[in-house]
Coordinates of C-alpha atoms and ligand atoms in Angstrom, one line a residue:
X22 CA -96.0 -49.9 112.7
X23 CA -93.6 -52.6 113.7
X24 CA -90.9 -50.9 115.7
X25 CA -87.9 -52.7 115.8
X26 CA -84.7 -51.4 117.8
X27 CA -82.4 -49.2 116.4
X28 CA -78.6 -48.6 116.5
X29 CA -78.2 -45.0 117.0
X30 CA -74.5 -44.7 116.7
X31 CA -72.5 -41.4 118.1
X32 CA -70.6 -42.7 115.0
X33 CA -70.7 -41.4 111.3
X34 CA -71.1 -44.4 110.2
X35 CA -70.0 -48.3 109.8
X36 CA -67.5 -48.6 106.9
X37 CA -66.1 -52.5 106.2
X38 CA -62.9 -52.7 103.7
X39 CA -62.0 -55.4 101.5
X40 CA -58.1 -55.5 100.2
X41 CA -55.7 -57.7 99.9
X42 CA -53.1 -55.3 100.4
X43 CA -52.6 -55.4 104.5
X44 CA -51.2 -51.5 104.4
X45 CA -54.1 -50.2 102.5
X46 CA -56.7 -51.3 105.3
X47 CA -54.6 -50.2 107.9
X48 CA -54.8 -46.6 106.3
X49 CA -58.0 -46.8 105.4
X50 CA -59.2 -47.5 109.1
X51 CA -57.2 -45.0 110.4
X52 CA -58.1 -42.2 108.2
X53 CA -61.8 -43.3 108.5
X54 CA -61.5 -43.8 112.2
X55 CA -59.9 -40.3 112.7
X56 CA -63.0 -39.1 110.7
X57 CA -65.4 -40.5 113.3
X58 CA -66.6 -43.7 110.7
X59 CA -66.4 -47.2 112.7
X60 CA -63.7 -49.2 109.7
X61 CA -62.9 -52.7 110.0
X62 CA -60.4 -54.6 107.3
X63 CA -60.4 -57.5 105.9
X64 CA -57.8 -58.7 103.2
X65 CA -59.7 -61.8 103.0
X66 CA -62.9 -60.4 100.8
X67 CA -64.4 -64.7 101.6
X68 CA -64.0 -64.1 105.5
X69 CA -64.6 -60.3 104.8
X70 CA -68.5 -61.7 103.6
X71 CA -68.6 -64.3 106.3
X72 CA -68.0 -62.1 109.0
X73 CA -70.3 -59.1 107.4
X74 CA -73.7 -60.3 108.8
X75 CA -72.8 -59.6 112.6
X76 CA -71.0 -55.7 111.8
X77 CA -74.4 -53.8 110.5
X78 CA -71.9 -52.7 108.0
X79 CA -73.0 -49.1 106.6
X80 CA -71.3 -49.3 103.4
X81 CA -68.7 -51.8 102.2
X82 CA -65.6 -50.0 100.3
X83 CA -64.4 -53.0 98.0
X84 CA -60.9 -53.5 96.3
X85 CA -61.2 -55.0 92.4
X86 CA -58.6 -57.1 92.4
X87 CA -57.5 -59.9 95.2
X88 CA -57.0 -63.2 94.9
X89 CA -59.6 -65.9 95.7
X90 CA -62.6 -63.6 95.2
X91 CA -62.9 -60.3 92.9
X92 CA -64.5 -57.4 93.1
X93 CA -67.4 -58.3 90.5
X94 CA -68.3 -61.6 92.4
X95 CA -68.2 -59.1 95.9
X96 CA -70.5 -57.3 94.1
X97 CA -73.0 -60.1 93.4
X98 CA -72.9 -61.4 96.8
X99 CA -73.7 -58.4 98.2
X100 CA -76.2 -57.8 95.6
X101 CA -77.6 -61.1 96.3
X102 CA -77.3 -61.1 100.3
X103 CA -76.8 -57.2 101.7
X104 CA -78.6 -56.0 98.9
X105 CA -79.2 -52.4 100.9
X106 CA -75.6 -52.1 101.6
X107 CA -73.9 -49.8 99.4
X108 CA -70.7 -50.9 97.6
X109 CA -68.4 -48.6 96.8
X110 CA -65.4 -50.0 94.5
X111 CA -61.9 -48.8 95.4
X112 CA -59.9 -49.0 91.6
X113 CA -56.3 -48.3 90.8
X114 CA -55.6 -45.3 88.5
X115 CA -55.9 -46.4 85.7
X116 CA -58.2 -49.4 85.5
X117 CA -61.5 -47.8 85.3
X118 CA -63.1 -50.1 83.1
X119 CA -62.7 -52.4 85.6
X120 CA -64.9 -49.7 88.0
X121 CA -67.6 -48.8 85.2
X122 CA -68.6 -52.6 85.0
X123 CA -68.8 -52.9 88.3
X124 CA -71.1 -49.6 88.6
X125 CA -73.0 -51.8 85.5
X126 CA -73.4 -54.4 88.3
X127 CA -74.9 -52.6 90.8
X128 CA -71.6 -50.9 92.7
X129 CA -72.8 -47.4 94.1
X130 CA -69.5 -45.6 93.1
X131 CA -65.8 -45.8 92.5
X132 CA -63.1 -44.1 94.0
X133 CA -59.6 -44.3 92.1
X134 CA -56.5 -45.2 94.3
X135 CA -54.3 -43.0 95.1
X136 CA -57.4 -41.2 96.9
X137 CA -58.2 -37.7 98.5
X138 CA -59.3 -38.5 102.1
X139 CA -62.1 -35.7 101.2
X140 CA -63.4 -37.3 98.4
X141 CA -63.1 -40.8 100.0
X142 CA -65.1 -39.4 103.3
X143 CA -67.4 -37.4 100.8
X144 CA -68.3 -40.6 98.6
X145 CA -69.0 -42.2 102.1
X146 CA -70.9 -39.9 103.5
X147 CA -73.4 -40.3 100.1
X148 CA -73.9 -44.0 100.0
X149 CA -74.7 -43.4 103.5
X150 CA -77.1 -40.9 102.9
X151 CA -78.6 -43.0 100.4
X152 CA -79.1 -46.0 102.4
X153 CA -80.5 -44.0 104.9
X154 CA -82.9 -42.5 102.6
X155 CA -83.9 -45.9 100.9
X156 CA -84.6 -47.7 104.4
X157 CA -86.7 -44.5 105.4
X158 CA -88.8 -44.8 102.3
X159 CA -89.2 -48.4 102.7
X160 CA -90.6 -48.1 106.5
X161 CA -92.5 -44.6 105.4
X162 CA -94.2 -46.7 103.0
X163 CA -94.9 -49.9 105.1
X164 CA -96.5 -47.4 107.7
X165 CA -98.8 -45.3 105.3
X166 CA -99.8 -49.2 103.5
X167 CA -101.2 -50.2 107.1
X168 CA -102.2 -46.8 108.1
X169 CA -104.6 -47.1 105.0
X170 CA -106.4 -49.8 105.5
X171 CA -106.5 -52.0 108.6
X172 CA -107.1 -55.1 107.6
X173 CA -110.8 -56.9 108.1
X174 CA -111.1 -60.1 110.1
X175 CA -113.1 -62.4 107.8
X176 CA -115.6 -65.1 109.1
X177 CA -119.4 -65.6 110.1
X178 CA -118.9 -68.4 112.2
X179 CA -120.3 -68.1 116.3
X180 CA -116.8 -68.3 116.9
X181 CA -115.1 -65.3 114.4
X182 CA -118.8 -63.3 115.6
X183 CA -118.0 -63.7 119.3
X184 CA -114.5 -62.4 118.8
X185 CA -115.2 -59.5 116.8
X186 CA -117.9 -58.4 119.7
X187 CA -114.5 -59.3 121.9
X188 CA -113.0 -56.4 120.5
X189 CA -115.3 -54.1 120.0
X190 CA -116.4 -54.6 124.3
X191 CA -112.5 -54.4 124.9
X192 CA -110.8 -51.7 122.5
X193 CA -112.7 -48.6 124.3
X194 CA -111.0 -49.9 127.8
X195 CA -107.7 -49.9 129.3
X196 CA -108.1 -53.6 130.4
X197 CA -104.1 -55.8 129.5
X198 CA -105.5 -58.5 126.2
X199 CA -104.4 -62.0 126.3
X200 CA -105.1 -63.5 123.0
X201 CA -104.7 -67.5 122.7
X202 CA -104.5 -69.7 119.9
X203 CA -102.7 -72.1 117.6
X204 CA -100.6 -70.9 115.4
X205 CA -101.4 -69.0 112.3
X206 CA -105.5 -68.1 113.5
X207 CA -104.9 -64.6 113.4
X208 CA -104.0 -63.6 116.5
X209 CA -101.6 -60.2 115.2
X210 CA -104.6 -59.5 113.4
X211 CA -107.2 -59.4 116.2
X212 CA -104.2 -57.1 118.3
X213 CA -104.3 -55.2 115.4
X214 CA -108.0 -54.7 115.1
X215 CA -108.2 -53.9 119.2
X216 CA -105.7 -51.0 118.9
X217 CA -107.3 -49.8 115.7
X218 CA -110.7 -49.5 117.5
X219 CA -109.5 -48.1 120.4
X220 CA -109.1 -44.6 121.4
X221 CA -105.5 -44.8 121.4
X222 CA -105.4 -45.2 117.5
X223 CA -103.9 -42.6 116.8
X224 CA -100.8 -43.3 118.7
X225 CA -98.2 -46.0 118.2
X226 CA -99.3 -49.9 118.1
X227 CA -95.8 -51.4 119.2
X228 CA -95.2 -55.3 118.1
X229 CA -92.6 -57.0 120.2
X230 CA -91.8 -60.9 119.1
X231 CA -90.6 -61.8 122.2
X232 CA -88.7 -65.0 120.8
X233 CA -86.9 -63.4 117.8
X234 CA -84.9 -61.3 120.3
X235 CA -81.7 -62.3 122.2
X236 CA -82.4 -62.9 125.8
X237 CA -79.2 -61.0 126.5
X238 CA -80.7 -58.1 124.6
X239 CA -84.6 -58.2 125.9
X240 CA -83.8 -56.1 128.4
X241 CA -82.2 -53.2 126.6
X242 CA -84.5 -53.4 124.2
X243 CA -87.9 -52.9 125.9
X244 CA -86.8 -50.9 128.9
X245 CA -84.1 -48.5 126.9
X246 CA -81.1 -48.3 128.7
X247 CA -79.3 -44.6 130.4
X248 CA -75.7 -43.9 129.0
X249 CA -72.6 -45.2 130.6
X250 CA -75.0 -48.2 131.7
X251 CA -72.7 -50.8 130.3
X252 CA -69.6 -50.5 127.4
X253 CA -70.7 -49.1 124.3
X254 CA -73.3 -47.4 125.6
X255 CA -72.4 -43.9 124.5
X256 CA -76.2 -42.6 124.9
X257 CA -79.1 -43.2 126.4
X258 CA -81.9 -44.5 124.5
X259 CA -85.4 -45.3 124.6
X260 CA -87.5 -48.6 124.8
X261 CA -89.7 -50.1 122.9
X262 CA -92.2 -50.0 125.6
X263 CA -91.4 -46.1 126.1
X264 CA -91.8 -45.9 122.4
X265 CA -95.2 -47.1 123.0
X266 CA -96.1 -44.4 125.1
X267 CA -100.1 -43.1 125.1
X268 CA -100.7 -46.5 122.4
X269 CA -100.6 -50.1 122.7
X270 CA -98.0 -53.0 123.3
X271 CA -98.6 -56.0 121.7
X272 CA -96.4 -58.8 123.2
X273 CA -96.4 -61.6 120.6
X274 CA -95.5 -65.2 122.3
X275 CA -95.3 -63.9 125.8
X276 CA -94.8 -67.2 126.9
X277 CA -91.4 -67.4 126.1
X278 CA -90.1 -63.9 128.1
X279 CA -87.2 -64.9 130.2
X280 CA -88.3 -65.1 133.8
X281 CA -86.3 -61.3 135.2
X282 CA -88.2 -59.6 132.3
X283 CA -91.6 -61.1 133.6
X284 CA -90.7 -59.4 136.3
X285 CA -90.3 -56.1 135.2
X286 CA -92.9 -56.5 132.6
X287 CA -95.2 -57.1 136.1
X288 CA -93.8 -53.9 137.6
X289 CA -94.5 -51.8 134.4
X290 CA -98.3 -53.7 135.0
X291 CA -98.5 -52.7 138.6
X292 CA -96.9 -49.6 138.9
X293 CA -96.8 -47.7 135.6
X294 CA -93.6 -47.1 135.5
X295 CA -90.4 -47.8 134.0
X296 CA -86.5 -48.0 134.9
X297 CA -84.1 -48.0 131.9
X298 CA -81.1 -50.3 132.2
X299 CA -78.4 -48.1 134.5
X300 CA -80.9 -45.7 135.4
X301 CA -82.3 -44.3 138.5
X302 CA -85.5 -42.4 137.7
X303 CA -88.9 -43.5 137.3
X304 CA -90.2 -42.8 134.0
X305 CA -93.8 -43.3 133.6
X306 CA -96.2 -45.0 130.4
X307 CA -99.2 -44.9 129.6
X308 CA -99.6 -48.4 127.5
X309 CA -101.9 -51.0 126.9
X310 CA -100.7 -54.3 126.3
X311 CA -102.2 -57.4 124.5
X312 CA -100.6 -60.1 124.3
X313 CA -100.1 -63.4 122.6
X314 CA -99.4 -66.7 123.0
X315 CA -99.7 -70.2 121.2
X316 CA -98.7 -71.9 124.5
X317 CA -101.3 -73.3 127.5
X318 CA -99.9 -70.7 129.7
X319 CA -101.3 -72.8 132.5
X320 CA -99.4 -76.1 132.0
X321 CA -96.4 -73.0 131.9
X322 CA -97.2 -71.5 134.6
X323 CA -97.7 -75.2 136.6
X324 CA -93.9 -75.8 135.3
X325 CA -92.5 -72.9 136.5
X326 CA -91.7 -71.2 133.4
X327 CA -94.4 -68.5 133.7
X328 CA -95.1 -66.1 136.7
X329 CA -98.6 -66.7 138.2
X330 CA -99.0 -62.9 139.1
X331 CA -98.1 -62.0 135.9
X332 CA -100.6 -64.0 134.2
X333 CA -103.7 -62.6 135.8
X334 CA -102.3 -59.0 135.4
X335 CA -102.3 -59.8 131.3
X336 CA -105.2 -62.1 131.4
X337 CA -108.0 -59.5 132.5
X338 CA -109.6 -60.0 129.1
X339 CA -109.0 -63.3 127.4
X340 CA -109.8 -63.7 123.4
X341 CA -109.6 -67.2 122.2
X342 CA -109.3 -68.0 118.5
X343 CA -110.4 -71.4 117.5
X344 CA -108.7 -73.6 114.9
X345 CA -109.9 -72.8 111.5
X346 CA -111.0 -77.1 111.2
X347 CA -113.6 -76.1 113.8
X348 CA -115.2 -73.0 112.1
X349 CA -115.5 -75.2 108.3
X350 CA -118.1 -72.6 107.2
X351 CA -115.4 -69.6 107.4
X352 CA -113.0 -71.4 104.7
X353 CA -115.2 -70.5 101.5
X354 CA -115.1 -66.8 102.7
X355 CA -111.7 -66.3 103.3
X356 CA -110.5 -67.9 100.2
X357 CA -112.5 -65.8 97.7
X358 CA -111.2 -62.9 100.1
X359 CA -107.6 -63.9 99.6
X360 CA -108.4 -64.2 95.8
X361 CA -109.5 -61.1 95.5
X362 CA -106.7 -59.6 97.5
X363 CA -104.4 -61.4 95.4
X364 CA -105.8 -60.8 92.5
X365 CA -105.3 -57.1 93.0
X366 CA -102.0 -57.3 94.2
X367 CA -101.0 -59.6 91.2
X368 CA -102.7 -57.5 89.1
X369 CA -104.5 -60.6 87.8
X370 CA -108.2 -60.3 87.1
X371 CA -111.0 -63.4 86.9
X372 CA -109.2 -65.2 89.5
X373 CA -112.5 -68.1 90.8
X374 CA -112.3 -70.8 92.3
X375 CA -113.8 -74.3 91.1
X376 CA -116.6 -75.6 93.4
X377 CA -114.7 -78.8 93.4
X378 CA -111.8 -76.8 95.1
X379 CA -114.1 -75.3 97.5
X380 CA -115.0 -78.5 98.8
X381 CA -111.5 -80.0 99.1
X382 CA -110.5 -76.6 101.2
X383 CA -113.4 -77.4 103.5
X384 CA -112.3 -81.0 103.7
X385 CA -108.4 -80.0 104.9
X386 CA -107.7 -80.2 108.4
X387 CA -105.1 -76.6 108.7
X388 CA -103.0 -77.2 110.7
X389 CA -101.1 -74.2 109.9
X390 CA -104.7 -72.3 110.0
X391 CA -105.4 -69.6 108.7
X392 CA -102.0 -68.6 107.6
X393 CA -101.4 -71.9 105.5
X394 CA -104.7 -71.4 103.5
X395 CA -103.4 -67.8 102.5
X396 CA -100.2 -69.4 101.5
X397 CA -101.4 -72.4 100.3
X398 CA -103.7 -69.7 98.0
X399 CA -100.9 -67.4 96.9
X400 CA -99.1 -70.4 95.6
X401 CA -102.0 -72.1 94.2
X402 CA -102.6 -68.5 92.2
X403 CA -98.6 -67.5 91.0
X404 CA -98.5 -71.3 89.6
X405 CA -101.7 -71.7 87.9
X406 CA -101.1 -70.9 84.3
X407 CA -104.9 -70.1 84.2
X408 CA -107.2 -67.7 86.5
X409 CA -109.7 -70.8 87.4
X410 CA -107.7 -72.4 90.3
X411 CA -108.6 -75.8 89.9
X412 CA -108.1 -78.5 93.1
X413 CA -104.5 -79.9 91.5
X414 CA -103.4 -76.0 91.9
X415 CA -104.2 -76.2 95.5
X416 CA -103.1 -79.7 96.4
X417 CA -100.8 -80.9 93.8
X418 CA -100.4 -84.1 96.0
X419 CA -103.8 -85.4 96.7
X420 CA -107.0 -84.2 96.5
X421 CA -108.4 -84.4 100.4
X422 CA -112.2 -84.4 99.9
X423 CA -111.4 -88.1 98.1
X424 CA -108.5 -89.3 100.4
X425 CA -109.6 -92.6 101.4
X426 CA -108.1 -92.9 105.0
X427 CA -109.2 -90.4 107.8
X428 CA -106.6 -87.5 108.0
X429 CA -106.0 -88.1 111.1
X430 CA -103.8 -90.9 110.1
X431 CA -102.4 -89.7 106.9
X432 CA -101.4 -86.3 107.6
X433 CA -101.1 -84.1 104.7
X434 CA -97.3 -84.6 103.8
X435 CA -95.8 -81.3 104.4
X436 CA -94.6 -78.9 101.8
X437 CA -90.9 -79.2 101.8
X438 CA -89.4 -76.0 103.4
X439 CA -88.0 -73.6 100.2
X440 CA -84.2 -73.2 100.2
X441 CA -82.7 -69.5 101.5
X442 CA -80.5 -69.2 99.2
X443 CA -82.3 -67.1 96.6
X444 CA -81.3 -68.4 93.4
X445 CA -82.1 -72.1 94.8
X446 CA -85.2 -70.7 95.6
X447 CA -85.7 -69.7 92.8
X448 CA -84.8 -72.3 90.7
X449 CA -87.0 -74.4 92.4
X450 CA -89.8 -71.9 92.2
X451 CA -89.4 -72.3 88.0
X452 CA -89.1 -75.9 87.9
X453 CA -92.0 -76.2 89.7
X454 CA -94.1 -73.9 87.9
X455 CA -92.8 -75.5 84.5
X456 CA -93.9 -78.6 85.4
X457 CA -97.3 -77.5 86.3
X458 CA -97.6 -75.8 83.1
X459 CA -96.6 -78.3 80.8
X460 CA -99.4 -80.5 82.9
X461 CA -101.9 -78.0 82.6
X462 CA -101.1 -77.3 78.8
X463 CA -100.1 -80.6 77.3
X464 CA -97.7 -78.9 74.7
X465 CA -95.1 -76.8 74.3
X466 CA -97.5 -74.5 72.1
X467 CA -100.4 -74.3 74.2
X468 CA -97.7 -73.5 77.3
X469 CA -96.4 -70.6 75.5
X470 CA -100.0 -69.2 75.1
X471 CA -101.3 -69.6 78.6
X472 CA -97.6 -68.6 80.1
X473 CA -97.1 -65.6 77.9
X474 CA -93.7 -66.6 77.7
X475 CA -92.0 -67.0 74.1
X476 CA -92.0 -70.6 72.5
X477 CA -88.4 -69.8 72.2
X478 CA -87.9 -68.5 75.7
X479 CA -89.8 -71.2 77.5
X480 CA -88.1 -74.0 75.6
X481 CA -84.7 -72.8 76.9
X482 CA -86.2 -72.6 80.7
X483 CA -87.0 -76.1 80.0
X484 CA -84.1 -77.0 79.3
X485 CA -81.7 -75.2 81.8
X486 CA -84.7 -77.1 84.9
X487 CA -84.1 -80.5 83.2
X488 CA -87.8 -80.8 82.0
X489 CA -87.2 -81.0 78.1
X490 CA -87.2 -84.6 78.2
X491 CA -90.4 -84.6 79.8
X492 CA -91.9 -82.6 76.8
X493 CA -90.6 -85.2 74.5
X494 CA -92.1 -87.9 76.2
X495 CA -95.7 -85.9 76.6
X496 CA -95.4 -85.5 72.3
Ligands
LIG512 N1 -110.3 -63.9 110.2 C1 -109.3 -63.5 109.4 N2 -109.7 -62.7 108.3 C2 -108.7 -62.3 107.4 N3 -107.5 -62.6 107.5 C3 -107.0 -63.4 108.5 C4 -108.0 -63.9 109.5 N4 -107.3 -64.6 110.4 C5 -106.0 -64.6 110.0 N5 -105.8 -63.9 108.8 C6 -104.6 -63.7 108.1 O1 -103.8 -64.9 108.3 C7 -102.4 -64.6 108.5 C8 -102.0 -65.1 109.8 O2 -102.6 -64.3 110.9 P1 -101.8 -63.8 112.1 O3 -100.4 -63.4 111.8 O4 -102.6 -62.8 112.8 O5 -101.8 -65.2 113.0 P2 -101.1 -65.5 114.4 O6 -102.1 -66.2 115.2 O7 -100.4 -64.3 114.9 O8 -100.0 -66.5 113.8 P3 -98.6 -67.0 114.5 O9 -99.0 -67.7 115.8 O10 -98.1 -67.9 113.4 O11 -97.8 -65.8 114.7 C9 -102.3 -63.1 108.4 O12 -101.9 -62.7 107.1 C10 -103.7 -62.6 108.7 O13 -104.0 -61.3 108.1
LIG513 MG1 -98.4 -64.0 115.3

């Protein structure tokens, strides 16, 4: 499991108001305040939205009516970006059609204006309770998927053998991991592998990404910090490296841990013991850490940027994973064994690929490794029309077994980077797949069959991409 840090608030919850009508915030936050909820009001539902990401908003309590933005198009952003943040709609007596429309739309419940400060709390208190629920469900699930089946590292080459002996010597010790390699080889996965075959399976494996948190945070996160030990600190709470306890610590991109957290991280090493932030005692773990790095922690470590002590405390045991261009004969086995994962998870069955596609996936050079042939797969597989993925599925720009120049000099162009916005996305995601279709099929007829999507149907998606005129000009 993935731990990630949690707010645990002495607070009932976060509660953020949208209405136009200044007084109404102002009593909402009050009431809610004297209640023990954390409100903030905004009578500006566009700045309300903008502002949202940084508040870890609980529940957002919506008015229907304001100017510039309405309740129903609240709604849909939230829907579209918060969509685990409950909505309650706030509705004058007496304009509930207004509120059942909006529960149509996706709103958890509506409260009618003049309220009861019980009811309001009580409505509050559910969405809450619902949210809290649905996230537990969600991580409950995500840790029985993994506790099922850990996942198999795939490959016969000399250099895939000598790493799986790697961690089968390794897992039974105590000895600190320091797996190396480019990006995307499958380094998670062999961290994975070590604390599944080690004794300390049964307790927590603890994933930190050192990068993705703030440096201003790091330290409150791993070491935990004691109450009082700066403002807002209302409790004491635990680390993730305390949460770790008796299991293992996997440190992903250890290179780029600011330099005062290398040094605790050495102390923790040495000593086997912890401080949290603004405390005094000694707590001790029992841990053992792999870690992870895509950097030459040697040219680091020669630039100042990485403690030398600290390096040979993590590198006892070093596993190095190889690009996947230099172990060719592990491509053909991890494809089929992404197909068939797929093909399960798609529910699609007869998936295969063409020898002719086998032999232009031996012929790429991955950079991205091992991770861009599973992507490269998945996308291959949603936008082929039929289960034989055929070498225009995989490389829709050039086949690279028959590219004429050396990759080296005409590197593969990069597949553009998909828009965030979901509905972009999406759109994207159609037009793409339409216009592999209608390649693959010829015909509007024939694209109907293979698609399972209505003549009718597809010939409006056509449209709304821009792609009919293409069909007129394949007739
Ligand atoms: N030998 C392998 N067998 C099966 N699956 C693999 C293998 N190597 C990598 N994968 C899969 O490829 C994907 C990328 O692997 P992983 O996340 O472990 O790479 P990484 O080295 O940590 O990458 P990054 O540096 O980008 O974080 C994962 O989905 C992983 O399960
Ligand atoms: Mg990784």
């Amino acid at each position: 499991m993935t731990a990630t840090a949690h707010n645990a608030p002495s607070v009932r919850g976060r509660v953020v108001i949208f209405d136009d009508e200044i007084a109404m915030g102002r009593i909402l936050v009050k009431a809610l305040g004297m209640e023990g909820f954390e409100a903030q009001a905004f009578t500006n539902p566009v700045e309300g939205l903008a502002a949202l990401g940084g508040l870890q908003a609980d529940v957002l309590l919506t008015d229907i009516r304001m100017p510039g933005m309405d309740g129903m198009q609240v709604l849909e952003r939230m829907g579209r970006d918060y969509p685990d943040v409950p909505v309650l709609i706030l509705t004058a007596y007496g304009t509930v059609e207004g509120a059942v429309s909006a529960m149509q739309a996706g709103a958890f419940n509506y409260i009618t204006k003049p309220f009861q400060q019980s009811n309001l709390v009580a409505q509050i208190e559910r969405a809450i309770e619902h949210r809290r629920m649905t996230q537990a469900n969600i991580r409950l699930s995500e840790h029985l998927a993994e506790g099922a089946a850990p996942r198999e590292i795939i490959g016969r080459s000399a250099a895939i053998q000598r790493v799986r002996q790697m961690i089968e010597r390794t897992a039974p010790t105590m000895s600190s991991v320091l797996i190396t390699g480019r990006s995307g080889v499958g380094k998670e996965l062999v961290a994975r592998a070590i604390h599944a075959q080690s004794p300390r399976r049964a307790r927590p494996f603890v994933a930190i990404n050192c990068p993705s948190i703030s440096p201003g945070l790091i330290e409150s996160e791993m070491f935990g910090y004691e109450r009082g030990a700066f403002t807002g600190a209302d409790r004491s709470k635990m680390g993730l490296v305390e949460l770790a306890q008796g299991g293992t610590l996997f440190l992903d991109e250890i290179a780029e841990l600011p330099g005062d957290i290398q040094v605790k991280l050495l102390r923790l090493l040495q000593e086997r013991e912890i401080q949290r932030v603004g405390g005094l005692k000694q707590i001790r773990v029992d841990l053992r850490l792999v870690a992870a790095t895509n950097r030459d922690l040697t040219a680091e470590m020669a630039a100042g940027r990485f403690r030398e002590d600290l390096y040979y405390r993590i590198n006892v045991v070093n596993i190095e994973i190889p690009d996947l261009s230099e172990r060719v004969e592990d491509i053909p086995l991890l494809a089929v064994h992404f197909l068939e994962r797929m093909s399960r998870r798609l529910r699609r069955s007869g998936l295969r690929l063409t020898p002719a596609v086998l032999a232009s996936l031996t012929a790429y050079s991955w950079p991205g490794n091992v991770r861009e042939l599973e992507n490269i797969l998945e996308r291959a597989v949603v936008l082929s029309p039929t289960p034989e993925i055929d070498v225009a599925d995989v490389f829709p720009s050039g086949d690279p077994a028959t590219a004429r120049a050396p990759p080296s000099s005409t590197p593969a162009p990069p597949v553009p980077a998909w828009p965030i916005d979901y509905h972009e996305a999406r759109l994207r995601f159609e037009r793409e797949y339409l216009r592999h279709l209608l390649e693959r099929a010829g015909n509007i007829t024939r694209a109907a069959q293979l698609s399972g999507i209505s003549r009718r149907n597809l010939y409006d998606k056509l449209e709304k991409a821009g792609l009919a005129d293409d069909l007129i000009r394949k007739k």
